Short mmCIF file of C-alpha atoms in Angstrom, two decimals:
data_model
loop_
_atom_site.label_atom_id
_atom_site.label_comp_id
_atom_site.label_asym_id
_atom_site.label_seq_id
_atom_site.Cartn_x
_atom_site.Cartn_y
_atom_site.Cartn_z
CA UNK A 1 22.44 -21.85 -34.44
CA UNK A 2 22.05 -20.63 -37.89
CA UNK A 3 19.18 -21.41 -39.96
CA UNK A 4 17.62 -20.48 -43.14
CA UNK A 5 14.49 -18.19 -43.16
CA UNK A 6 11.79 -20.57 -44.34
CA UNK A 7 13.15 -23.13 -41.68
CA UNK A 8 13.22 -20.49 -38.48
CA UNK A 9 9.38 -19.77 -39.11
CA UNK A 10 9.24 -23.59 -38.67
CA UNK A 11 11.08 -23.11 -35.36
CA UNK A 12 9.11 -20.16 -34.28
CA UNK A 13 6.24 -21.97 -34.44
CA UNK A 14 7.58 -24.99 -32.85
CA UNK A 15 9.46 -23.47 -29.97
CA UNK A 16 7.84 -19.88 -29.87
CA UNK A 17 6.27 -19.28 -26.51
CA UNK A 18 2.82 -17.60 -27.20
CA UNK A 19 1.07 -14.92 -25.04
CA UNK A 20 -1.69 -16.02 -22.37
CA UNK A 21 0.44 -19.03 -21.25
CA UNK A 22 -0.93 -18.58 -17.94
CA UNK A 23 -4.23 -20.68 -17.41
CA UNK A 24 -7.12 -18.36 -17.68
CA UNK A 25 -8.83 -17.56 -14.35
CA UNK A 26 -12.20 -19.40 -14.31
CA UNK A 27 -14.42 -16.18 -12.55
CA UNK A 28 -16.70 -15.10 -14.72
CA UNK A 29 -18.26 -13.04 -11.00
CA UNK A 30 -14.81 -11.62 -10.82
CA UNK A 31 -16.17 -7.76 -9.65
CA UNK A 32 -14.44 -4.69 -8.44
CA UNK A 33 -15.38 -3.47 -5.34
CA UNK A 34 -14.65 -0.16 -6.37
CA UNK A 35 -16.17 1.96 -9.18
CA UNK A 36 -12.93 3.49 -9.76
CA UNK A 37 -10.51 1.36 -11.43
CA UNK A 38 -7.02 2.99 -11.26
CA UNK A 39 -2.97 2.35 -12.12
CA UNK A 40 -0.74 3.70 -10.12
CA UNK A 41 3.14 3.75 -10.38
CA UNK A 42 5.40 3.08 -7.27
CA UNK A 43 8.13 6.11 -7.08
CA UNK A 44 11.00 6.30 -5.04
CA UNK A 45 11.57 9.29 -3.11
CA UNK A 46 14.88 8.33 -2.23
CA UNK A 47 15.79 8.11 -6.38
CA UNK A 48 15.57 12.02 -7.10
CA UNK A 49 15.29 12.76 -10.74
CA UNK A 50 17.52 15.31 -11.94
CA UNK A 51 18.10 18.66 -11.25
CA UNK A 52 14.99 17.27 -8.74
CA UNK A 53 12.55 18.67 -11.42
CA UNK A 54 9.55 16.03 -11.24
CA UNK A 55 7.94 17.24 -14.38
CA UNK A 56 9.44 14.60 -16.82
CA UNK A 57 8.31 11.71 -14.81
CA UNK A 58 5.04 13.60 -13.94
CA UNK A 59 4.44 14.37 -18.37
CA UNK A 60 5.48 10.63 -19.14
CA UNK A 61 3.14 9.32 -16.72
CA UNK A 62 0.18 10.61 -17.71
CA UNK A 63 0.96 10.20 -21.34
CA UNK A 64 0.91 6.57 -20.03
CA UNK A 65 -2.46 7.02 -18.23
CA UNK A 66 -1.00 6.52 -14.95
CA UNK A 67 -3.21 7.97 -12.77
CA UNK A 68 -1.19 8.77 -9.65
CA UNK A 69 2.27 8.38 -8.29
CA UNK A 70 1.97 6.21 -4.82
CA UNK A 71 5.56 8.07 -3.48
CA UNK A 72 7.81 6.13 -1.39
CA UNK A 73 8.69 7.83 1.62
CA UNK A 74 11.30 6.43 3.49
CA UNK A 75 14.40 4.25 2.78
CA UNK A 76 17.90 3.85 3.49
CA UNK A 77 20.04 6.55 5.35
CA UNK A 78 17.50 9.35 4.77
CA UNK A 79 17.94 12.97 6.13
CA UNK A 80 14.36 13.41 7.19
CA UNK A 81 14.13 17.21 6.94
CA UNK A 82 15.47 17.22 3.12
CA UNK A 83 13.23 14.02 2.40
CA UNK A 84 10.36 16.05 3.59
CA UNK A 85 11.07 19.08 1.41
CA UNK A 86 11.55 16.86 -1.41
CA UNK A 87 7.92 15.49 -0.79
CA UNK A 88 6.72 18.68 -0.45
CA UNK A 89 8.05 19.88 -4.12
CA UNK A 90 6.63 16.97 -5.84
CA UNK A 91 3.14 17.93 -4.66
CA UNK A 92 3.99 21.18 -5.66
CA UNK A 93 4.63 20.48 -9.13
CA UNK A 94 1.84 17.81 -9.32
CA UNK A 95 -0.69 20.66 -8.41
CA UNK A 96 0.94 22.87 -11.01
CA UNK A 97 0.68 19.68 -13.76
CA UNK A 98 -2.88 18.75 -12.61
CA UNK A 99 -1.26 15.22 -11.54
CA UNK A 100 -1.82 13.48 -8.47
CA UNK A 101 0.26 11.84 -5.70
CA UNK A 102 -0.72 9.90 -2.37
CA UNK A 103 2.17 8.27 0.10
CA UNK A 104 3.36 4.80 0.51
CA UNK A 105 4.75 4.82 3.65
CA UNK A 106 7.85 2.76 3.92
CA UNK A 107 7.63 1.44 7.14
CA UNK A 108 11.12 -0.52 7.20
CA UNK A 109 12.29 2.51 7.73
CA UNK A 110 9.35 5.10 9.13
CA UNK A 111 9.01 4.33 12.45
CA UNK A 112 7.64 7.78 13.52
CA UNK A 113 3.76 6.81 13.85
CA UNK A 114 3.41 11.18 14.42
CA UNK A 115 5.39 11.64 11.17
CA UNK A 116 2.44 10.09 9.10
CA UNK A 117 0.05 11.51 10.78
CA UNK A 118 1.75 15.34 9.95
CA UNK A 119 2.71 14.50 6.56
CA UNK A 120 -1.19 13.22 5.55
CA UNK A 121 -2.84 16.21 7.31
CA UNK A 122 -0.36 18.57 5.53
CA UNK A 123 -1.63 17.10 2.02
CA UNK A 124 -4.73 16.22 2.50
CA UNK A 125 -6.00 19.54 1.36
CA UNK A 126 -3.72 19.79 -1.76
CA UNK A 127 -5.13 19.19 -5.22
CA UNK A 128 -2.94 16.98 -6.20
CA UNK A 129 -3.53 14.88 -3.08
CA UNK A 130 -5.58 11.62 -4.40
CA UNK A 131 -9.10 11.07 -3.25
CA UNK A 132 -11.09 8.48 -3.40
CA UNK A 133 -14.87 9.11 -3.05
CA UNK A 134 -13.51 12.29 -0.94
CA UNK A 135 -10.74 9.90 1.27
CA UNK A 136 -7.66 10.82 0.83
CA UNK A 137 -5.37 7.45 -0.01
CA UNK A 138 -2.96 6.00 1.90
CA UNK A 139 -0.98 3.28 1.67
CA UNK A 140 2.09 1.51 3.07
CA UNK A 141 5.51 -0.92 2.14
CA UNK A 142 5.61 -3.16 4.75
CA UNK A 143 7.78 -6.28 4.93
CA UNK A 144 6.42 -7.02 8.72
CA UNK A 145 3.57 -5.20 10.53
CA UNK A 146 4.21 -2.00 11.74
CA UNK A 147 4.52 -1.28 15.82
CA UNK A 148 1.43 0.78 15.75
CA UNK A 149 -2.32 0.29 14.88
CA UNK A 150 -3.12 1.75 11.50
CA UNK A 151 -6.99 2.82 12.55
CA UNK A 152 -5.83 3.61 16.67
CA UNK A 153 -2.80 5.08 16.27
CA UNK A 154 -2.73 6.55 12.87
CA UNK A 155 -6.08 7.13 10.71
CA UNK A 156 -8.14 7.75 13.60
CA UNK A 157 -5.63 11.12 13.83
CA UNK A 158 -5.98 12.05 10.21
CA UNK A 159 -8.11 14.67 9.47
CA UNK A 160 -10.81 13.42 7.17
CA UNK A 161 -11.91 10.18 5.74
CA UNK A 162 -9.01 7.65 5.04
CA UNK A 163 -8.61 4.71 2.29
CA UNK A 164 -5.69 2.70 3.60
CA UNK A 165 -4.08 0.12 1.15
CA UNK A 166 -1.79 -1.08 3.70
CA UNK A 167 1.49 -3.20 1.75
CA UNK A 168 1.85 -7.00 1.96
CA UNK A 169 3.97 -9.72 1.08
CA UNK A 170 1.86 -12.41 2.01
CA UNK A 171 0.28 -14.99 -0.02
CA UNK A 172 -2.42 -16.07 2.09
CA UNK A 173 -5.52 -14.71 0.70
CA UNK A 174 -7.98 -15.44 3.70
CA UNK A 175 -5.76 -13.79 6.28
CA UNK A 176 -5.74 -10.77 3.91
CA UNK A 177 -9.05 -10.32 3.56
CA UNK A 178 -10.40 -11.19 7.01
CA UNK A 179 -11.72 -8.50 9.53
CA UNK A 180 -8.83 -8.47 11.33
CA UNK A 181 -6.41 -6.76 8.97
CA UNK A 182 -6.49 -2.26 8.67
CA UNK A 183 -7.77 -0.82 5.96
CA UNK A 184 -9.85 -1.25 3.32
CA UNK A 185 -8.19 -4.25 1.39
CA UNK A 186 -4.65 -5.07 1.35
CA UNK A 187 -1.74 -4.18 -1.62
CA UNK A 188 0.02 -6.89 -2.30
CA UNK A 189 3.14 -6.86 -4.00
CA UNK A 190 4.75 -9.36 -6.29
CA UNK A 191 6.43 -12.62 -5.10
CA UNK A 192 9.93 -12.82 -7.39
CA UNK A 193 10.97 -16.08 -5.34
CA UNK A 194 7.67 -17.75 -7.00
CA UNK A 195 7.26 -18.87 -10.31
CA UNK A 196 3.95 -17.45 -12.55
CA UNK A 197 2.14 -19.97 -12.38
CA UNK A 198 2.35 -20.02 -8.47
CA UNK A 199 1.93 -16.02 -8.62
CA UNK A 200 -1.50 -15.98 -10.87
CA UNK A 201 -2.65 -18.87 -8.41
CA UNK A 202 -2.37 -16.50 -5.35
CA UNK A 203 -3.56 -13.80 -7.68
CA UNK A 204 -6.69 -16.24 -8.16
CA UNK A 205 -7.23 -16.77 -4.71
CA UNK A 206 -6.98 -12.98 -4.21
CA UNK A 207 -9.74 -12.28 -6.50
CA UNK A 208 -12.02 -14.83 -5.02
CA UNK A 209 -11.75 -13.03 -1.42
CA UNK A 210 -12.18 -9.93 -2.63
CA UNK A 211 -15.43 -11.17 -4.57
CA UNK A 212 -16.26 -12.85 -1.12
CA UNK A 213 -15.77 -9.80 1.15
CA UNK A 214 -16.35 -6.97 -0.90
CA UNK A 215 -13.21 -5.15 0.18
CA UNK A 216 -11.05 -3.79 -2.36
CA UNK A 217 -7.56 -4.83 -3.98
CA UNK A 218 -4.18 -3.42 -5.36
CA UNK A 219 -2.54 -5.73 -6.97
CA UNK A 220 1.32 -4.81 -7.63
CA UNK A 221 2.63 -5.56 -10.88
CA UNK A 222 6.90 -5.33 -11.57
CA UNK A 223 8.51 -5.16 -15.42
CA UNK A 224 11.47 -6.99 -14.02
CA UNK A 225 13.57 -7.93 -11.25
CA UNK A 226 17.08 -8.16 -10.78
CA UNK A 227 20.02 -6.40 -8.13
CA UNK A 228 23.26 -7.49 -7.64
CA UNK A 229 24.83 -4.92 -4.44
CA UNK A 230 26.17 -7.71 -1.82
CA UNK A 231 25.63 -11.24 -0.59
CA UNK A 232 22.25 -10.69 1.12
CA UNK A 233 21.02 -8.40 -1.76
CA UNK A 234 21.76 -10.95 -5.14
CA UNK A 235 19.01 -12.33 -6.82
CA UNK A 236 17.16 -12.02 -10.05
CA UNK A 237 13.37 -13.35 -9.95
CA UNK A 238 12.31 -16.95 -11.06
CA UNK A 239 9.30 -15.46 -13.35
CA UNK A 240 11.24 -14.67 -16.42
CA UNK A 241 10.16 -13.61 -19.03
CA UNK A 242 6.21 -13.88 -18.01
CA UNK A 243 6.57 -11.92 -14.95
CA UNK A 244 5.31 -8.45 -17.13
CA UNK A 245 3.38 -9.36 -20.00
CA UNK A 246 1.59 -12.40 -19.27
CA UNK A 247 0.10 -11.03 -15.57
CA UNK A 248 -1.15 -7.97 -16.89
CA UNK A 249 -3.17 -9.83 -19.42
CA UNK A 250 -3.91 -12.14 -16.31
CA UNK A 251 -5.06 -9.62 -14.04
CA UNK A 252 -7.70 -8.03 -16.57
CA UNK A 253 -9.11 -11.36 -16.26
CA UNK A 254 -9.48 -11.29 -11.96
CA UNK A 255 -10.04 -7.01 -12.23
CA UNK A 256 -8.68 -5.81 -9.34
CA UNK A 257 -9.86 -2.24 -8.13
CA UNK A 258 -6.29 -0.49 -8.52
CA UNK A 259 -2.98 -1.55 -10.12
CA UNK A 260 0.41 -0.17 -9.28
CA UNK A 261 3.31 -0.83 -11.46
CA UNK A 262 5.95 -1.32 -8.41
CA UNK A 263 8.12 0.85 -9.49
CA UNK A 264 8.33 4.21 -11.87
CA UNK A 265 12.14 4.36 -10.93
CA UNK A 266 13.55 1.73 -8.14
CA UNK A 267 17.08 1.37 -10.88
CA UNK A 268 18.73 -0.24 -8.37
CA UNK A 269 16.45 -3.49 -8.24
CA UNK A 270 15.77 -3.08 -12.22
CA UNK A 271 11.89 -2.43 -11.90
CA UNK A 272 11.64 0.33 -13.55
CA UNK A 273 9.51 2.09 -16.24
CA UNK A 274 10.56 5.25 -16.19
CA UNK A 275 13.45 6.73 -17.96
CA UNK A 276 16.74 5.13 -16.56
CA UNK A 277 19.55 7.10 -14.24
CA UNK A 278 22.01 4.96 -12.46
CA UNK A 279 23.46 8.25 -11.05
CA UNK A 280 20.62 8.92 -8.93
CA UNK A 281 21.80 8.58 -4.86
CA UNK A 282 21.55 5.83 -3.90
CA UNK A 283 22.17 3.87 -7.16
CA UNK A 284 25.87 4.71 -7.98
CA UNK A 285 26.33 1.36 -7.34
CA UNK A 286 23.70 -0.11 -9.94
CA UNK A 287 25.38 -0.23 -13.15
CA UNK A 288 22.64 -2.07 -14.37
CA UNK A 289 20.47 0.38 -13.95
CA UNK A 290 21.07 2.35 -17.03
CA UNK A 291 19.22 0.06 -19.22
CA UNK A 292 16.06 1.73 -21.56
CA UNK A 293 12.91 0.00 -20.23
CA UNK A 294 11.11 2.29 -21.97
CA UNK A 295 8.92 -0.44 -23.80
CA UNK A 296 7.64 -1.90 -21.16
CA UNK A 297 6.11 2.02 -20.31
CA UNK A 298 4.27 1.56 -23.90
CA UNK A 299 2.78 -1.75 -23.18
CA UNK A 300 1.88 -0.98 -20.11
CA UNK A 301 -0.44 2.10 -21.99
CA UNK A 302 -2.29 -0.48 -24.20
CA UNK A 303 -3.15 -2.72 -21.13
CA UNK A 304 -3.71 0.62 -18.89
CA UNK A 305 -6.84 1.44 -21.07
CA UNK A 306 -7.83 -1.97 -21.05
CA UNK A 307 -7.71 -2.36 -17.51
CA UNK A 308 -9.56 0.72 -16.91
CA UNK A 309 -12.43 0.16 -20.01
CA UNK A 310 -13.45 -3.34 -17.51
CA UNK A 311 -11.74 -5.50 -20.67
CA UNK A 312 -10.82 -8.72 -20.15
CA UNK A 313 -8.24 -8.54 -23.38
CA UNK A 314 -6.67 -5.75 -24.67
CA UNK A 315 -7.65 -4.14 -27.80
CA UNK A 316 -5.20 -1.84 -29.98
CA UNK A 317 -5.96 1.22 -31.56
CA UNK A 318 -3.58 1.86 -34.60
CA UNK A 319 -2.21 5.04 -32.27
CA UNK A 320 -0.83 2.76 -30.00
CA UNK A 321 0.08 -0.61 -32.07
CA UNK A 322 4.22 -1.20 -31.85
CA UNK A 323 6.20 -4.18 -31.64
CA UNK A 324 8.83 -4.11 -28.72
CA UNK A 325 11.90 -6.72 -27.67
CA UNK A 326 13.44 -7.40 -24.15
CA UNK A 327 16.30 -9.28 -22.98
CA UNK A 328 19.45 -9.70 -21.08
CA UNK A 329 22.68 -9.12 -22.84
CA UNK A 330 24.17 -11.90 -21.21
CA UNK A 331 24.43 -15.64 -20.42
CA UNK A 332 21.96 -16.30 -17.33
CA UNK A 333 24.42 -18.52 -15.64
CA UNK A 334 27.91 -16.74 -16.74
CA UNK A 335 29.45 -15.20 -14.30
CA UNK A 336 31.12 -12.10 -14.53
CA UNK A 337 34.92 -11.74 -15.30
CA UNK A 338 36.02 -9.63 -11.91
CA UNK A 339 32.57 -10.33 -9.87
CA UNK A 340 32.92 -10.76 -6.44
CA UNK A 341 29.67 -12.07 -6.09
CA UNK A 342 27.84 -15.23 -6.74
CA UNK A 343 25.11 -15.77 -9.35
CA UNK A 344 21.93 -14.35 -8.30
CA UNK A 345 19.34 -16.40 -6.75
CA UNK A 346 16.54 -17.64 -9.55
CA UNK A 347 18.95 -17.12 -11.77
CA UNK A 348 19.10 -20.93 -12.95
CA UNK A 349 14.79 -19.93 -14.05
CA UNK A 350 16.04 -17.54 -16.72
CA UNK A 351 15.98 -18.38 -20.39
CA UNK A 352 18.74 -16.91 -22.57
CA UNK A 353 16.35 -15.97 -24.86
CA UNK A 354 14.94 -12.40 -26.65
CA UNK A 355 11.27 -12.08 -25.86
CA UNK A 356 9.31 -9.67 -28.75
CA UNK A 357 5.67 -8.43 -27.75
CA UNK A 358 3.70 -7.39 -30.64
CA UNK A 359 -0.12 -4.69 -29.95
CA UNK A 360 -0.85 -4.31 -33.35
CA UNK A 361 -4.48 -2.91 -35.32
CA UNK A 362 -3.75 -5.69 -37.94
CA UNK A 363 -1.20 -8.46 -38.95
CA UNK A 364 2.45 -7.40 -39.76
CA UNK A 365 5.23 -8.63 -41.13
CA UNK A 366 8.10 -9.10 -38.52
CA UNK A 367 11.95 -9.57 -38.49
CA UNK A 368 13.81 -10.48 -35.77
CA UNK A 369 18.06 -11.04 -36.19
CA UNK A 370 19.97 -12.27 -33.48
CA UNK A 371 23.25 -11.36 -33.97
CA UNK A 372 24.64 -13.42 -36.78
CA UNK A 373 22.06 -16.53 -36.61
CA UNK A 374 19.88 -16.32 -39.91
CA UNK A 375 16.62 -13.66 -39.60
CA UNK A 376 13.09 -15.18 -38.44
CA UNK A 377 10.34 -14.02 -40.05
CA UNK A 378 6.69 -14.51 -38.79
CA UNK A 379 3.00 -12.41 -39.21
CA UNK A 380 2.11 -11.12 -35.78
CA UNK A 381 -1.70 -11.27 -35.70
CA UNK A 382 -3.92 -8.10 -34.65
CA UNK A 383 -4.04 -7.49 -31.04
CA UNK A 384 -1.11 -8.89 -28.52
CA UNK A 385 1.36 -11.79 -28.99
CA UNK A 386 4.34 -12.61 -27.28
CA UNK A 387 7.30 -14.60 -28.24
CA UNK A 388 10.58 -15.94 -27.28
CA UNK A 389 13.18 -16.93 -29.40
CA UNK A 390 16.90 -18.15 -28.22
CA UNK A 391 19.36 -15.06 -28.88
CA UNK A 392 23.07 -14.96 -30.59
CA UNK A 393 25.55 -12.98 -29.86
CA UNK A 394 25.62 -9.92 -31.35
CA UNK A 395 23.19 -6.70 -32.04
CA UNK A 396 19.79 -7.65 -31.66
CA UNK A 397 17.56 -5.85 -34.77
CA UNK A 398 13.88 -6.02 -34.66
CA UNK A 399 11.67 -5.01 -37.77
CA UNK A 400 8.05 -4.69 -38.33
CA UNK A 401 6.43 -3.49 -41.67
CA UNK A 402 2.81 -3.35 -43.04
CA UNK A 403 2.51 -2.72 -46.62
CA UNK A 404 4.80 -0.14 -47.20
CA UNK A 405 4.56 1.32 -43.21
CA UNK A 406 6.84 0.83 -41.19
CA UNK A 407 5.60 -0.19 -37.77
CA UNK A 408 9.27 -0.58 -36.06
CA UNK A 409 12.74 -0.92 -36.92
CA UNK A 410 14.84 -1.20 -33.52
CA UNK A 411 18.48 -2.07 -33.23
CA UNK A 412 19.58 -2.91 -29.66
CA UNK A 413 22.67 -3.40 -27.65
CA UNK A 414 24.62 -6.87 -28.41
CA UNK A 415 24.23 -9.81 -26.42
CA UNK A 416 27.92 -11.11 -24.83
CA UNK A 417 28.76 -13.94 -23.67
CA UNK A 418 30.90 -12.55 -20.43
CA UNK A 419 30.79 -9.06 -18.63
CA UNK A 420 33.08 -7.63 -16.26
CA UNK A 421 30.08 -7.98 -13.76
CA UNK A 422 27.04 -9.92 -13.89
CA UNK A 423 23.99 -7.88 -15.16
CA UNK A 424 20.63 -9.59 -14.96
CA UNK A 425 18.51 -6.46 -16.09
CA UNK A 426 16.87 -6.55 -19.60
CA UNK A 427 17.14 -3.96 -22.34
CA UNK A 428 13.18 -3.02 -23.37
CA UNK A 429 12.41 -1.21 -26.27
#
């Protein structure tokens, strides 16, 4: 569609999806249990960085002010003895980089009860071990629950004080929160197969049992979701574009206690924030995984300091204002030209749009041109807006200017109408 610039402004205000979309939570009593409030980012062990130097990942995280990587230990075909000296080096170099690391057991594939046990005892002295009002934290992926008691079988073996955040994917608030579940208040990761307004609704219902109880809460929050290996591994996620954006400025509504972005570097199901390597083991097959989702790392900074000030709305300092676009650079529903899979499940909820995010100190003059449709042209206000405007094919270029500054001038990679193979992942920058 090609339009003139004084008629897409009309359009962008017509059609232009605005941030806070998602119905604001009415709980005013909304209270952390803890007096602590942290962000953690979910890192794969499995995903070694290269040359298996952590220090990157470890610098850009707390530039982000990520307080702690939860690491993934466990996964798919893993040589135990090299996984372990692989954990061991990352503490290492978190001591040496005053950073700090706790384990997410991945119990799909840990099913060594002693293993935990060894691996929290060895760390539990480190500095870069994460503690909690002097417990050292712990916490879990679980798809189903484990074969052994957490507090019998595991904690209750540990030397020192515990604070388990045992993983869930369950929706059902009560159940989480009732006596009968380990720890001291569940994680629960994100639900890709629900929609956002049926994820801040559980998210809702979260809060309110944690108010009830007084037991804490890590909420997960994902950039994106998307993988593509085989039949039973195909789907993208039926949040869109509001899966990000719009629940982190819904959760500093509800306040959980702790955050973790799920993940720092999972390529291979596109939920990254850290700095992309489809190369890694593991992920030779994710050729989607090379795309820069760097911007969603400096969004998540703005809403990081929020989160952790007890804000209900972010606030941006003229250090941190920039104006960042994300999309898919193709069709949702075109299938790729030598695929020999199907189109990913929750694919049919994706918009073939390009989404632009705006944390700005004051208004600014933005650009946005879609390939070779006519520019739009809007004033982002102060603070945080989000848009979404349909896409062309072609580069995507993104300007910002105030005065005679210029707050960002981005050019990303074109939009196609077919690839070779599908690729549901979104360029962010």
């Amino acid at each position: 569609m090609h339009l003139r610039p004084t008629i897409a402004i009309a359009f962008l205000l017509t059609l232009a999806s605005s941030i806070l979309c998602l119905p604001k939570a009415n709980l005013a009593m909304a209270k952390r249990a803890s007096s602590h409030p942290m962000v953690f980012a979910h890192y794969m062990l499995i995903m070694q960085p290269k040359n298996g130097d952590y220090t990157e990942d470890i610098n850009l995280a707390k530039e982000a002010g990520i307080d702690a990587f939860a690491v993934n230990y466990g996964g798919w075909n893993v040589d135990w003895t090299q996984h372990e000296a692989q954990l061991e080096k990352f503490y290492r170099t978190a001591e040496q980089l005053d950073f700090s690391l706790f384990l997410s057991i991945d119990t799909t594939s840990v099913k060594d009860k002693d293993m935990i046990i060894k691996l929290s005892n060895t760390y539990a002295s480190s500095s870069a071990q994460l503690k909690v009002d002097g417990s050292i934290v712990l916490s879990s992926f679980q798809t189903d629950p484990p074969a052994w008691d957490w507090k019998t079988d595991v904690l209750d073996k540990i030397n020192g004080p515990v604070l388990l955040l045992p993983g869930t994917l369950s929706d059902d608030a009560t159940a989480l929160f009732s006596n009968n579940i380990p720890g001291a208040g569940p994680f629960t990761w994100i639900h890709p197969y629900a929609t956002a307004e049926q994820e801040h609704s559980t998210d809702v219902a979260l809060a309110t049992q944690r108010d009830r109880t007084g037991k804490l809460w890590m909420a997960g929050i994902a950039p994106w979701f998307f993988t593509h290996l085989s039949l039973d591994k195909n789907w993208a996620q039926a949040q869109d574009d509001k899966i990000f954006v719009d629940r982190w400025s819904s959760l500093l509504t509800l306040q959980p206690d702790f955050i973790e972005i799920v993940t720092w570097n999972d390529w291979s199901e596109s939920s990254y924030i850290g700095p992309p390597d489809s190369s890694a083991p593991g992920t030779t097959d994710a050729y989607w995984g090379s795309a820069d989702h760097s911007a969603f790392r400096s969004i998540s900074k703005v809403f990081i300091k929020a989160f952790k000030a007890g804000q209900d709305s972010v606030t941006v300092d003229a250090a941190d204002e920039g104006v960042y676009m994300f999309y898919r650079r193709q069709p949702a529903r075109s299938a790729g030209t030598s695929d020999s899979l199907p189109l990913p499940s929750d694919a049919g909820y994706l918009k073939n749009e390009i989404f632009v995010v705006s944390l700005l100190s004051a208004p600014t003059e933005v650009t946005l041109v879609s390939g070779d449709a006519a520019p739009v042209l809007w004033t982002a206000p102060a603070g945080l807006q989000k848009t979404g405007h349909p896409w062309s094919f072609g580069a995507q270029v993104l300007q910002a200017r105030r005065g005679g500054q210029v707050v960002a001038d981005k050019v990303g990679a074109a939009v196609v109408a077919q690839m070779d193979k599908y690729d549901g992942n979104v360029v962010a920058l």
